[in-house]
Tab-separated table of N, CA and C in Angstrom:
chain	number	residue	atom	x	y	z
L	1	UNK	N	-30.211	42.017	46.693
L	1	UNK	CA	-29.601	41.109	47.633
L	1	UNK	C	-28.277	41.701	48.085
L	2	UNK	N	-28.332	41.693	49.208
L	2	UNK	CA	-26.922	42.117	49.643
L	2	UNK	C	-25.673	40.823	49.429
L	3	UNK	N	-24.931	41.455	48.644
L	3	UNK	CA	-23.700	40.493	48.671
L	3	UNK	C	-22.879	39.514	49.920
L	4	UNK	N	-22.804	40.855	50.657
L	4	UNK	CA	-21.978	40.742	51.894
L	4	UNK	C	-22.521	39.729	52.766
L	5	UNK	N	-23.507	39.398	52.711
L	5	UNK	CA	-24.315	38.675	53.861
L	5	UNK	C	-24.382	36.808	53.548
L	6	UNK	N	-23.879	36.386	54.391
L	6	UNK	CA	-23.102	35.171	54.541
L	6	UNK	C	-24.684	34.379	54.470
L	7	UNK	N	-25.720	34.261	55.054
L	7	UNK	CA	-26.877	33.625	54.285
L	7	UNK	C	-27.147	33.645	53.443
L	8	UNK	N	-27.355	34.971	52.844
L	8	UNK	CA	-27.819	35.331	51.215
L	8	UNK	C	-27.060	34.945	50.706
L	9	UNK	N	-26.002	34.441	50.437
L	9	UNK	CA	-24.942	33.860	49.904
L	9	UNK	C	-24.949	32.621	49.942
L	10	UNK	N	-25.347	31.558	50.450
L	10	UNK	CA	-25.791	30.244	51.117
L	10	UNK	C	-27.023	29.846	50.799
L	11	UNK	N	-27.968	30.511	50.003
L	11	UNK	CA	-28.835	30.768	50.059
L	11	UNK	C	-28.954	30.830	48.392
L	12	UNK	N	-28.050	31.564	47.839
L	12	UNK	CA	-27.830	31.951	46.830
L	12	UNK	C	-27.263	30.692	45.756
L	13	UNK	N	-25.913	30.025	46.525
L	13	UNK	CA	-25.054	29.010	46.393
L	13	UNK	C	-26.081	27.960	45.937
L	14	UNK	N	-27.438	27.405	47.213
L	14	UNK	CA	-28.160	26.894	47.224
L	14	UNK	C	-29.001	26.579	45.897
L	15	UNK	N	-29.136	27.776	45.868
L	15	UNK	CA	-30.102	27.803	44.211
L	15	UNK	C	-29.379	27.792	42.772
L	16	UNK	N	-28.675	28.104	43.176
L	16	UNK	CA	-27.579	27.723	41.790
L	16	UNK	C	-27.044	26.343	41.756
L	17	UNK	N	-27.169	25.275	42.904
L	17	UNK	CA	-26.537	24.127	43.189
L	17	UNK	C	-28.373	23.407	42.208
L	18	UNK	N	-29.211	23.884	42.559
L	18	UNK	CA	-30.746	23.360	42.159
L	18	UNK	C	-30.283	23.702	40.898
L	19	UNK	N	-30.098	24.682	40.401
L	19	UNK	CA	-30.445	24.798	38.841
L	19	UNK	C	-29.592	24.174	37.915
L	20	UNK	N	-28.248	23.822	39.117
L	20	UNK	CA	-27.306	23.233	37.721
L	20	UNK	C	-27.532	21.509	37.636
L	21	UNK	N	-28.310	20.896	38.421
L	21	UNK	CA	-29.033	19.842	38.785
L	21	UNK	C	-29.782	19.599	38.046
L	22	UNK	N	-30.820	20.842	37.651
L	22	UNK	CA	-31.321	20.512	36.425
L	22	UNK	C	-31.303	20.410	35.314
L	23	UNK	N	-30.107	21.377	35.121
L	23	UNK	CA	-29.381	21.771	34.065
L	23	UNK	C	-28.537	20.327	33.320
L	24	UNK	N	-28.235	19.410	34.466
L	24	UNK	CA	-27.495	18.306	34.529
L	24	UNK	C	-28.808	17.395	33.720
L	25	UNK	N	-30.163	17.179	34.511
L	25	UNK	CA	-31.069	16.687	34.041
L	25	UNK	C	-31.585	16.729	33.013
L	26	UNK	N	-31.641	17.750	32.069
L	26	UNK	CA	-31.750	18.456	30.686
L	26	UNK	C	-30.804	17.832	29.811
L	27	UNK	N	-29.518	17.765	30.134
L	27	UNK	CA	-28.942	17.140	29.376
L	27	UNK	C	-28.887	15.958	29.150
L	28	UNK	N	-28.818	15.119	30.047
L	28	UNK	CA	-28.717	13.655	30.027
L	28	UNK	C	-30.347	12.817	29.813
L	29	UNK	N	-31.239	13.912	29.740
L	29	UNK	CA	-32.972	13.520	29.245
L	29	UNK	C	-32.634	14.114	27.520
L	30	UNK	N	-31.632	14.814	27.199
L	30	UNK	CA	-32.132	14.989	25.778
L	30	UNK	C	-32.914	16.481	26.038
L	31	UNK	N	-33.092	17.001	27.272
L	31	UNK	CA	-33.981	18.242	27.249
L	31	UNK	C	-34.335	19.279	26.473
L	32	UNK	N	-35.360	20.512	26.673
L	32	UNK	CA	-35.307	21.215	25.739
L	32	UNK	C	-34.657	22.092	25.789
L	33	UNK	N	-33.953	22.550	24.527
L	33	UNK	CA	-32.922	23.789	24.559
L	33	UNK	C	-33.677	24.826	25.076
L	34	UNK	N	-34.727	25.195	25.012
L	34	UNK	CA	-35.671	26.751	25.546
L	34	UNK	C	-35.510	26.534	27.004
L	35	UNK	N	-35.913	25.738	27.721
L	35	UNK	CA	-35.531	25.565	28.851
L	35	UNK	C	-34.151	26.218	29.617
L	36	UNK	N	-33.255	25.355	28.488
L	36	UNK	CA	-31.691	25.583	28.772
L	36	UNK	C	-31.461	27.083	28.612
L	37	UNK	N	-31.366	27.739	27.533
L	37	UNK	CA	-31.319	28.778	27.158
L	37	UNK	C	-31.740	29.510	28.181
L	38	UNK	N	-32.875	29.991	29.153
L	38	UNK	CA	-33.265	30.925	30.253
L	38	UNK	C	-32.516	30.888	31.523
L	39	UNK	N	-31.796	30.027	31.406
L	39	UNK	CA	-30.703	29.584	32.727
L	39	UNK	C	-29.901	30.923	32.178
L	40	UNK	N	-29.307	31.335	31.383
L	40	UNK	CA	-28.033	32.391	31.589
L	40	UNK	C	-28.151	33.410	30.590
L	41	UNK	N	-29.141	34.157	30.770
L	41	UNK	CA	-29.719	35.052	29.757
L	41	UNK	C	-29.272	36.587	30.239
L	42	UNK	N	-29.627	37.313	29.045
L	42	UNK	CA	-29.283	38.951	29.454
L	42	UNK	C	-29.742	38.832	30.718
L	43	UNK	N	-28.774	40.080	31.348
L	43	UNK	CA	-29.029	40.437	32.673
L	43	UNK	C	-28.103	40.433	33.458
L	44	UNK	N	-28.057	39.954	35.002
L	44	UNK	CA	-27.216	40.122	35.715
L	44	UNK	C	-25.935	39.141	35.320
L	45	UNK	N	-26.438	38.342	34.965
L	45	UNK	CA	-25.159	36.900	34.830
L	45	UNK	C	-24.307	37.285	33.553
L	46	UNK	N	-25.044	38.407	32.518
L	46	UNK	CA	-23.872	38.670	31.382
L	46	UNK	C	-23.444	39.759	31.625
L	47	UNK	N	-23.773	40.715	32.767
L	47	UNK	CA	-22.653	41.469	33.317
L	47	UNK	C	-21.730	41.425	34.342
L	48	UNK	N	-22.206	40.182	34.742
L	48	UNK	CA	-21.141	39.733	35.451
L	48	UNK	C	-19.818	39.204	34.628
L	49	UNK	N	-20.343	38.532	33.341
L	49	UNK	CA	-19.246	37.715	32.182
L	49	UNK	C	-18.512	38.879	31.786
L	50	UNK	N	-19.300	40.316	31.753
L	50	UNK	CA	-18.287	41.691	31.346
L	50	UNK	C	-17.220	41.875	32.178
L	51	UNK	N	-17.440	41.811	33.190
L	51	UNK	CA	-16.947	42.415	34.476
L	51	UNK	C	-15.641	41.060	34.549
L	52	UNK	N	-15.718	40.044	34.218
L	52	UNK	CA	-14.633	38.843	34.067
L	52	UNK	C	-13.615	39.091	32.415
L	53	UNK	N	-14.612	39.482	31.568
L	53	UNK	CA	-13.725	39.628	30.544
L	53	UNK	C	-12.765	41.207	30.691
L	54	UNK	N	-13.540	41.916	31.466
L	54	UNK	CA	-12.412	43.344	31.834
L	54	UNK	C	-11.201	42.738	32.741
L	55	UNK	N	-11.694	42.214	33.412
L	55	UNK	CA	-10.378	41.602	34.201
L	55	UNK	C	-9.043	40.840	33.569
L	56	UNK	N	-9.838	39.907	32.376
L	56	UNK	CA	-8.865	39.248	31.563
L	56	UNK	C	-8.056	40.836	30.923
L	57	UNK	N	-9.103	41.321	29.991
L	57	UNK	CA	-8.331	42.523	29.432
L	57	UNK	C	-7.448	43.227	30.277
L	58	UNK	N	-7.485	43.768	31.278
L	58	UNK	CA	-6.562	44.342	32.021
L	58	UNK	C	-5.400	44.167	32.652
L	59	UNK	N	-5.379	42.419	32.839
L	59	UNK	CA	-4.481	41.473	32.851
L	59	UNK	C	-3.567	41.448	31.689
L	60	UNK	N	-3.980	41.115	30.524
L	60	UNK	CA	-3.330	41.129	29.644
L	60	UNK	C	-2.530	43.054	28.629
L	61	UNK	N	-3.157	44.018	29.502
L	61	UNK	CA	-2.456	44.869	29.386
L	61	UNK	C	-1.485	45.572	30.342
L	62	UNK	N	-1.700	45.263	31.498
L	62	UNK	CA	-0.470	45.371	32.337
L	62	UNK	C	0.348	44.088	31.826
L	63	UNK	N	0.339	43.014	31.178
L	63	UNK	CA	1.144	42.250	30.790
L	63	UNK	C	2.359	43.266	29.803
L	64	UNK	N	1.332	43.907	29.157
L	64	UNK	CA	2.175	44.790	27.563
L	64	UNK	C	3.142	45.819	28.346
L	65	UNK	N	2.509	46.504	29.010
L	65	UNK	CA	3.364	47.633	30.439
L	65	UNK	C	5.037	46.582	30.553
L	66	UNK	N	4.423	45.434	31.357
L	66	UNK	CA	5.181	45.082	32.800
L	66	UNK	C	6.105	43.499	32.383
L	67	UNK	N	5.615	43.246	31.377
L	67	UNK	CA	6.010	42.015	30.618
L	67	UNK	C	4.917	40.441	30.759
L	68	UNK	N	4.699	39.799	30.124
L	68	UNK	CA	3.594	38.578	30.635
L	68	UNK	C	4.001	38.011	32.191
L	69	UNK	N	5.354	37.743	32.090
L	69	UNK	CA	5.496	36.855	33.312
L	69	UNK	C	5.608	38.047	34.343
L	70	UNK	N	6.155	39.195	34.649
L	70	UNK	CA	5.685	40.198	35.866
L	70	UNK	C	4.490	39.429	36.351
L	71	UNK	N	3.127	39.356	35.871
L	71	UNK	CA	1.937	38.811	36.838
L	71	UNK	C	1.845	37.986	36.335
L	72	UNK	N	2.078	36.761	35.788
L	72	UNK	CA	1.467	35.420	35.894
L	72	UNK	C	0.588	34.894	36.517
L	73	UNK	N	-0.743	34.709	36.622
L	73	UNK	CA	-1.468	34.415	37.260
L	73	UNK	C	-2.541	32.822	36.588
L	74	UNK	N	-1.726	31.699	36.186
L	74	UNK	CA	-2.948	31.317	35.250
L	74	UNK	C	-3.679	30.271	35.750
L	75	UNK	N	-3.834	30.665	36.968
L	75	UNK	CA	-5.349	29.611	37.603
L	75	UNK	C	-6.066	30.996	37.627
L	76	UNK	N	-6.145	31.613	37.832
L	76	UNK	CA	-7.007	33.079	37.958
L	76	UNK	C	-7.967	33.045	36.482
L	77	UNK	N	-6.912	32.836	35.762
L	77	UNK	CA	-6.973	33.277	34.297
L	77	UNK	C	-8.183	32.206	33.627
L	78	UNK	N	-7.343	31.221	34.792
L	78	UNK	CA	-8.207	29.962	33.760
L	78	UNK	C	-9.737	29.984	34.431
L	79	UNK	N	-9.736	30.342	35.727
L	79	UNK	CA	-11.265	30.156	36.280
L	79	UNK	C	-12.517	31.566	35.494
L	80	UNK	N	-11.553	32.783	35.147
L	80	UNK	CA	-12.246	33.922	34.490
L	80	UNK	C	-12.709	33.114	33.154
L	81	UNK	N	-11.586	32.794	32.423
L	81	UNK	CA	-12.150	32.192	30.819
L	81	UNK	C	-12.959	31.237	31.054
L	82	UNK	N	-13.202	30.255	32.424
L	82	UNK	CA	-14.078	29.107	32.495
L	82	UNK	C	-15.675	29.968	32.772
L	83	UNK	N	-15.443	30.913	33.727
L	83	UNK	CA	-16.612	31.541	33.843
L	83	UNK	C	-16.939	32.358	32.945
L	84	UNK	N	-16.373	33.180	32.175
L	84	UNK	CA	-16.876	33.514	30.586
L	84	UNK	C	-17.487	32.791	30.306
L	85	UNK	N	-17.188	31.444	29.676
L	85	UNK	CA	-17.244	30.499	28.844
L	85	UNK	C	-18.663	30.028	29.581
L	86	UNK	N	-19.214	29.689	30.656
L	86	UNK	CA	-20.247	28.889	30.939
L	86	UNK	C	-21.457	30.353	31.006
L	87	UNK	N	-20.796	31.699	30.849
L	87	UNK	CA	-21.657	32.735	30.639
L	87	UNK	C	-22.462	32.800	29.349
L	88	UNK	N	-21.816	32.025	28.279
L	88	UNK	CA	-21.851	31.996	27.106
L	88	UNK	C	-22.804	31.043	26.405
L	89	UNK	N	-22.418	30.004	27.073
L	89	UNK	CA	-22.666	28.355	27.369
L	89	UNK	C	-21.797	27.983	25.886
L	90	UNK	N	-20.562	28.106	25.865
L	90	UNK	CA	-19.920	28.084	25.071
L	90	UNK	C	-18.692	26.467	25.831
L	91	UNK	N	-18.735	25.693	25.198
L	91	UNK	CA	-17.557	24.467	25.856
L	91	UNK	C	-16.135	24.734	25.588
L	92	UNK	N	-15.091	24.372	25.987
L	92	UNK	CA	-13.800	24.664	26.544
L	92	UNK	C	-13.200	23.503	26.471
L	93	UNK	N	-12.388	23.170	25.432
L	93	UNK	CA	-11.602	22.120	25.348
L	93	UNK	C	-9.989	22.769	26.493
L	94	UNK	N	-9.244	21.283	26.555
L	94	UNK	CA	-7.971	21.537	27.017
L	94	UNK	C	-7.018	22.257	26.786
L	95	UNK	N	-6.695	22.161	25.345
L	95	UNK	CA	-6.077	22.881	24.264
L	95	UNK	C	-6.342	24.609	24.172
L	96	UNK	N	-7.721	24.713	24.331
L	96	UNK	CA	-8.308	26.377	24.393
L	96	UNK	C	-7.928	26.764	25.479
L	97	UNK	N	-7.760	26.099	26.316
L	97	UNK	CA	-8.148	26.430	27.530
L	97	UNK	C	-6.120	26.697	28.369
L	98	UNK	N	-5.543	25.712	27.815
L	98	UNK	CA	-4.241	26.169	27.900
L	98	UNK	C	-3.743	27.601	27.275
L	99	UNK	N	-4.244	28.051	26.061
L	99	UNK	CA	-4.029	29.285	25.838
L	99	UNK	C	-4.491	30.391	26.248
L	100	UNK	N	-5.620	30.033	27.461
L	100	UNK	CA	-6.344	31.306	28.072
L	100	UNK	C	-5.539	31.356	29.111
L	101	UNK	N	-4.624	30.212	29.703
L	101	UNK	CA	-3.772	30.528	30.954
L	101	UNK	C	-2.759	31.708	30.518
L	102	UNK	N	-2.382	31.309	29.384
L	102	UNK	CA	-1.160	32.800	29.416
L	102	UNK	C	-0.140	31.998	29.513
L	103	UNK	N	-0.079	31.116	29.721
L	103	UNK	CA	1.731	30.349	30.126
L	103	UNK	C	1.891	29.345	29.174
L	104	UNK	N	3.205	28.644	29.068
L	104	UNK	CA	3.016	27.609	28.467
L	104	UNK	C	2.480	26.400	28.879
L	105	UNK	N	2.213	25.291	27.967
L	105	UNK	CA	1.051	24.304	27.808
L	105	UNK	C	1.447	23.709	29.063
L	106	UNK	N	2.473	23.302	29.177
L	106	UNK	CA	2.803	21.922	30.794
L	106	UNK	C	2.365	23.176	31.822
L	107	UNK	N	2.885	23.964	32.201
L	107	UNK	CA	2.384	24.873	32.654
L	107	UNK	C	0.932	24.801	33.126
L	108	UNK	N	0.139	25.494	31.799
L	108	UNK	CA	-1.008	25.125	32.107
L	108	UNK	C	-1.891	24.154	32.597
L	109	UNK	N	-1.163	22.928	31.744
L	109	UNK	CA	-1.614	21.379	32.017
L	109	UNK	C	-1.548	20.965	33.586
L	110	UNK	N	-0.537	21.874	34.254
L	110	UNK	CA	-0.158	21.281	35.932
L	110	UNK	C	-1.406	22.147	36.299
L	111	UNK	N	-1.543	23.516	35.808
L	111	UNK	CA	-2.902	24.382	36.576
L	111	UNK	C	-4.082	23.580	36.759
L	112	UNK	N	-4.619	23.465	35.515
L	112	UNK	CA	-5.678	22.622	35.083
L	112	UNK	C	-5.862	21.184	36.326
L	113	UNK	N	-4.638	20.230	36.415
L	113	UNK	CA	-4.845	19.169	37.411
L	113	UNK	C	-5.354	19.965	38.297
L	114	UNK	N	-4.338	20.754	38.725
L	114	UNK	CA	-4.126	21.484	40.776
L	114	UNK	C	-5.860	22.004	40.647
L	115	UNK	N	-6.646	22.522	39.792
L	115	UNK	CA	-7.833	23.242	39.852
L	115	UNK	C	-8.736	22.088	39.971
L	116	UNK	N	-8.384	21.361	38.931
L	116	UNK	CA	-9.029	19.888	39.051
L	116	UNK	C	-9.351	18.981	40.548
L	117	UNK	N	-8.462	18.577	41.111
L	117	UNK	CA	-7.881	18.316	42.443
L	117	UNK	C	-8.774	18.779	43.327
L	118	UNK	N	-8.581	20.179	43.059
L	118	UNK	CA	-9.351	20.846	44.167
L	118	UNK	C	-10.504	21.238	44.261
L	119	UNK	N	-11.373	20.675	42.956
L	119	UNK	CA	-12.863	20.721	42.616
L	119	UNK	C	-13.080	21.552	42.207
L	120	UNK	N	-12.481	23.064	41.935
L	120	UNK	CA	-13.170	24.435	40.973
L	120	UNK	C	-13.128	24.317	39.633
L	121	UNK	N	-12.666	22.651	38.776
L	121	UNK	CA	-12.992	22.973	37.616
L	121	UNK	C	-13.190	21.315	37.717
L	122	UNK	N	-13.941	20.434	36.199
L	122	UNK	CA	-14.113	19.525	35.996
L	122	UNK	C	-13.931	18.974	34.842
L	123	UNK	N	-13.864	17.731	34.444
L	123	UNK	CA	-13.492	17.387	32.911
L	123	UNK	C	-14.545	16.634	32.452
L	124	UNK	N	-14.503	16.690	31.118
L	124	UNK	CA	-15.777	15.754	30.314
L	124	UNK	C	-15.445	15.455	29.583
L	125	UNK	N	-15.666	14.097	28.353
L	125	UNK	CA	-15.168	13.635	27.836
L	125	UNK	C	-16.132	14.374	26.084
L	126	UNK	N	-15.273	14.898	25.385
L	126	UNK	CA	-16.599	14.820	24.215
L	126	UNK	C	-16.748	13.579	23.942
L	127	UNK	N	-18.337	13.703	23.794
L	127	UNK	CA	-18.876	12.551	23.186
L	127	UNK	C	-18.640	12.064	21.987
L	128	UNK	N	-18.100	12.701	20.955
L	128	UNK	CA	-17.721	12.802	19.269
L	128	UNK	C	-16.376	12.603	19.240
L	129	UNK	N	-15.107	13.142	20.283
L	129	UNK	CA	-14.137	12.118	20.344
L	129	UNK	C	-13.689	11.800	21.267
L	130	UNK	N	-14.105	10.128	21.754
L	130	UNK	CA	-13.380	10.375	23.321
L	130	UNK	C	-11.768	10.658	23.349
L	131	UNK	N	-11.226	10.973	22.252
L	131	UNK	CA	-9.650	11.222	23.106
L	131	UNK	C	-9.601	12.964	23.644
L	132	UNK	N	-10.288	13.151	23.174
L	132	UNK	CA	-10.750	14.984	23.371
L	132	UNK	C	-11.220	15.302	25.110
L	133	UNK	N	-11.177	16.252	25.996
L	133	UNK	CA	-11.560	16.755	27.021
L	133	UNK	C	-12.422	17.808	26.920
L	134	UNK	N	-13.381	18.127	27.536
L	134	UNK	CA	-13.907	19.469	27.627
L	134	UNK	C	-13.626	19.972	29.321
L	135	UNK	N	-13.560	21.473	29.571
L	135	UNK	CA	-13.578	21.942	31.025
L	135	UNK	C	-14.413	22.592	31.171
L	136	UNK	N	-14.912	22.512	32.620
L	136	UNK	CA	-16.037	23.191	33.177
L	136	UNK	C	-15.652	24.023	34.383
L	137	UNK	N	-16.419	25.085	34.630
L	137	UNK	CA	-16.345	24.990	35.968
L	137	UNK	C	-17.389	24.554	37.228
L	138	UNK	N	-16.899	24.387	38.131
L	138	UNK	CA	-18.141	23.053	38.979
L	138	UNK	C	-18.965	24.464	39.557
L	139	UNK	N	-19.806	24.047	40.064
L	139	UNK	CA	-20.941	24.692	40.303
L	139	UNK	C	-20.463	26.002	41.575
L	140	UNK	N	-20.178	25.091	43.113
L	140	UNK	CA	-19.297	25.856	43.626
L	140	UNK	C	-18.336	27.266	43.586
L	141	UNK	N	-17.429	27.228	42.378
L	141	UNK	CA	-16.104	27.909	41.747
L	141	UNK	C	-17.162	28.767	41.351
L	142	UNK	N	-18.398	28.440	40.304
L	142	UNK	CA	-18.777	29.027	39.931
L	142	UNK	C	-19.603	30.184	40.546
L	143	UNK	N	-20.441	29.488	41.554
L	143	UNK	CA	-20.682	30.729	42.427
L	143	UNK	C	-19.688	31.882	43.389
L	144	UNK	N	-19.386	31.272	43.760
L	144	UNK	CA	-17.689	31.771	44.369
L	144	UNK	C	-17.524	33.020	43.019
L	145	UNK	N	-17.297	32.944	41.967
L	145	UNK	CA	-16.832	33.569	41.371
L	145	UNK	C	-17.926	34.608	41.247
L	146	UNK	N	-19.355	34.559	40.630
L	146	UNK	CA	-20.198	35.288	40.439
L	146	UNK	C	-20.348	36.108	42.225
L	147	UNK	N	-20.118	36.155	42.865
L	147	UNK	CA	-20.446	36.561	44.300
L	147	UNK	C	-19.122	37.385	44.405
L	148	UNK	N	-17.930	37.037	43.942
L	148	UNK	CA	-16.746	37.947	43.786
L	148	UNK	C	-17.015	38.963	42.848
L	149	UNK	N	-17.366	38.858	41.483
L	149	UNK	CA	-17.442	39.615	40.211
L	149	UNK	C	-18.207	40.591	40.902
L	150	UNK	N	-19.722	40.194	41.225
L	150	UNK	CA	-20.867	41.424	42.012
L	150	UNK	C	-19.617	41.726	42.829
L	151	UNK	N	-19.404	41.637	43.920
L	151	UNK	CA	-18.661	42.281	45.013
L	151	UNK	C	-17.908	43.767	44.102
L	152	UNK	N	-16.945	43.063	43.379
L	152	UNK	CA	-15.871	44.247	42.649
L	152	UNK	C	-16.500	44.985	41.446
L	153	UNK	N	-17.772	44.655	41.495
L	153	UNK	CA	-18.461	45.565	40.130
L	153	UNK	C	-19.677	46.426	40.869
L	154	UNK	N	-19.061	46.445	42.281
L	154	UNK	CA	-20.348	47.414	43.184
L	154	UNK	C	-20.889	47.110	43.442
L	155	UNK	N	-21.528	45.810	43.770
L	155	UNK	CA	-23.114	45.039	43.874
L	155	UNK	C	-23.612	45.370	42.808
L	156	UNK	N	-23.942	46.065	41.693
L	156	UNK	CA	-24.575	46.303	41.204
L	156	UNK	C	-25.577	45.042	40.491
L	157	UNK	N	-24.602	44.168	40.429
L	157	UNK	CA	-24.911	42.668	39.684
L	157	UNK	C	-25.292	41.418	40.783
L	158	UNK	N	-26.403	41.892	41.399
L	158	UNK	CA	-27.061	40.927	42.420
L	158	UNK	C	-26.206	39.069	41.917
L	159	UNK	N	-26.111	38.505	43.161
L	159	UNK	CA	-26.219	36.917	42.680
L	159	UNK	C	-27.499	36.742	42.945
L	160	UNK	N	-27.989	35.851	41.313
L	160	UNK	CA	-29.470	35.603	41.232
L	160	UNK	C	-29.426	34.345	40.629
L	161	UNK	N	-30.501	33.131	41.083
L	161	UNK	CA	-30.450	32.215	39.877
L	161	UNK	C	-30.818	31.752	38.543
L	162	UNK	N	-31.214	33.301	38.116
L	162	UNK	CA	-30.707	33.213	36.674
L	162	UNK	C	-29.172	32.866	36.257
L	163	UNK	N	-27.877	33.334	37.290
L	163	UNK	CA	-26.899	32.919	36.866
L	163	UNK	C	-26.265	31.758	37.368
L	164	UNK	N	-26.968	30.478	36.268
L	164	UNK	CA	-26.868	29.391	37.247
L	164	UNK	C	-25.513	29.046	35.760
L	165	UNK	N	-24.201	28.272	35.945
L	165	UNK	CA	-23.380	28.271	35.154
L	165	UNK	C	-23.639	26.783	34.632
L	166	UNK	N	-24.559	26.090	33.019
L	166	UNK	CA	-24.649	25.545	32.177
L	166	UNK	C	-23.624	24.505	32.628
L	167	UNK	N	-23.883	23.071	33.126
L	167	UNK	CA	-22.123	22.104	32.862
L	167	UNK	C	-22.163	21.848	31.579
L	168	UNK	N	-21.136	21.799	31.102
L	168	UNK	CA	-20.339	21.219	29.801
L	168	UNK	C	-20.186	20.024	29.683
L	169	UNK	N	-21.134	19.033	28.799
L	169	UNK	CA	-20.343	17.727	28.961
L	169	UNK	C	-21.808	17.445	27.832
C-alpha cells in the first residue's frame, strides 16, 4: 500500500475504525481472547511499536547530550508510549503515563486534558477501582500515528488492519 496516497489512507483509517468496533464488541460481550489476540500480532503493527519505541529512545538520549528540558516534548511522548502500549495491548494508567511524559506530574496532567480535549487520547475507568483511570489512544490518533511511523520507517511497514489499536477499558 502506498502510504502517501490520501485514499489508501481513508481507506485504511476506515478499517481500523471497523476493527476497533469490534474490538469494542469483544469486550463488552465478554469475547474471546483468540479473537482479540489476532488484532495486533507479529508483523507490521509490532514494527511499527519498534519504530515508536526508537523514537522514545532517541528522545531520551539527546535528552542526556542536550539536557531533558532542551526538547521537551510530552504530548509527543505521551501519544508514542500510548501507541506502544495498545501495540502491546498492555493498559496505561494516569500515574504511568505521567512518567512517560518526561515532565513533571501537573505538567503532564495539563498534557493528558489538552490530548483529551482534542480526542487523540481517552479515559476509562478501571473496573476494580473506580478511583483509578486508564488511557487510551482513540482510534483516529491511532491511525494517524501508525501512517506516520510507516512514513519515517520507509514504508516498509504498510498500514494494514492487522494494526487495529486494542481500546483499554
Amino acid at each position: 500500500m502506498d502510504i502517501g496516497n490520501p485514499a489508501q489512507i481513508a481507506q485504511a483509517r476506515a478499517r481500523l475504525r471497523n476493527l476497533l468496533d469490534d474490538m469494542d464488541s469483544i469486550s463488552r460481550e465478554g469475547g474471546d481472547g483468540d479473537r482479540r489476540s489476532k488484532i495486533f500480532t507479529d508483523g507490521e503493527g509490532s514494527n511499527l511499536a519498534l519504530v515508536a519505541r526508537r523514537l522514545l529512545k532517541e528522545s531520551d538520549l539527546r535528552g542526556a547530550f542536550f539536557g531533558p528540558a532542551s526538547f521537551s516534548d510530552p504530548a509527543w511522548h505521551i501519544l508514542l508510549d500510548l501507541f506502544v502500549a495498545a501495540a502491546e495491548r498492555k493498559r496505561v494508567s494516569v500515574s504511568s503515563l505521567c512518567v512517560a511524559a518526561r515532565v513533571p506530574s501537573s505538567t503532564a496532567l495539563r498534557w493528558i486534558k489538552h490530548l483529551t480535549d482534542a480526542g487523540l487520547i481517552g479515559r476509562t475507568a478501571d473496573h476494580e477501582d473506580r478511583r483509578r483511570f486508564f488511557i487510551h489512544i482513540e482510534p483516529q490518533a491511532f491511525a494517524d500515528m501508525a501512517a506516520y511511523l510507516a512514513r519515517i520507517s520507509g514504508g516498509t511497514a504498510p498500514v494494514t488492519q492487522e494494526m487495529a489499536a486494542p481500546r483499554q477499558g
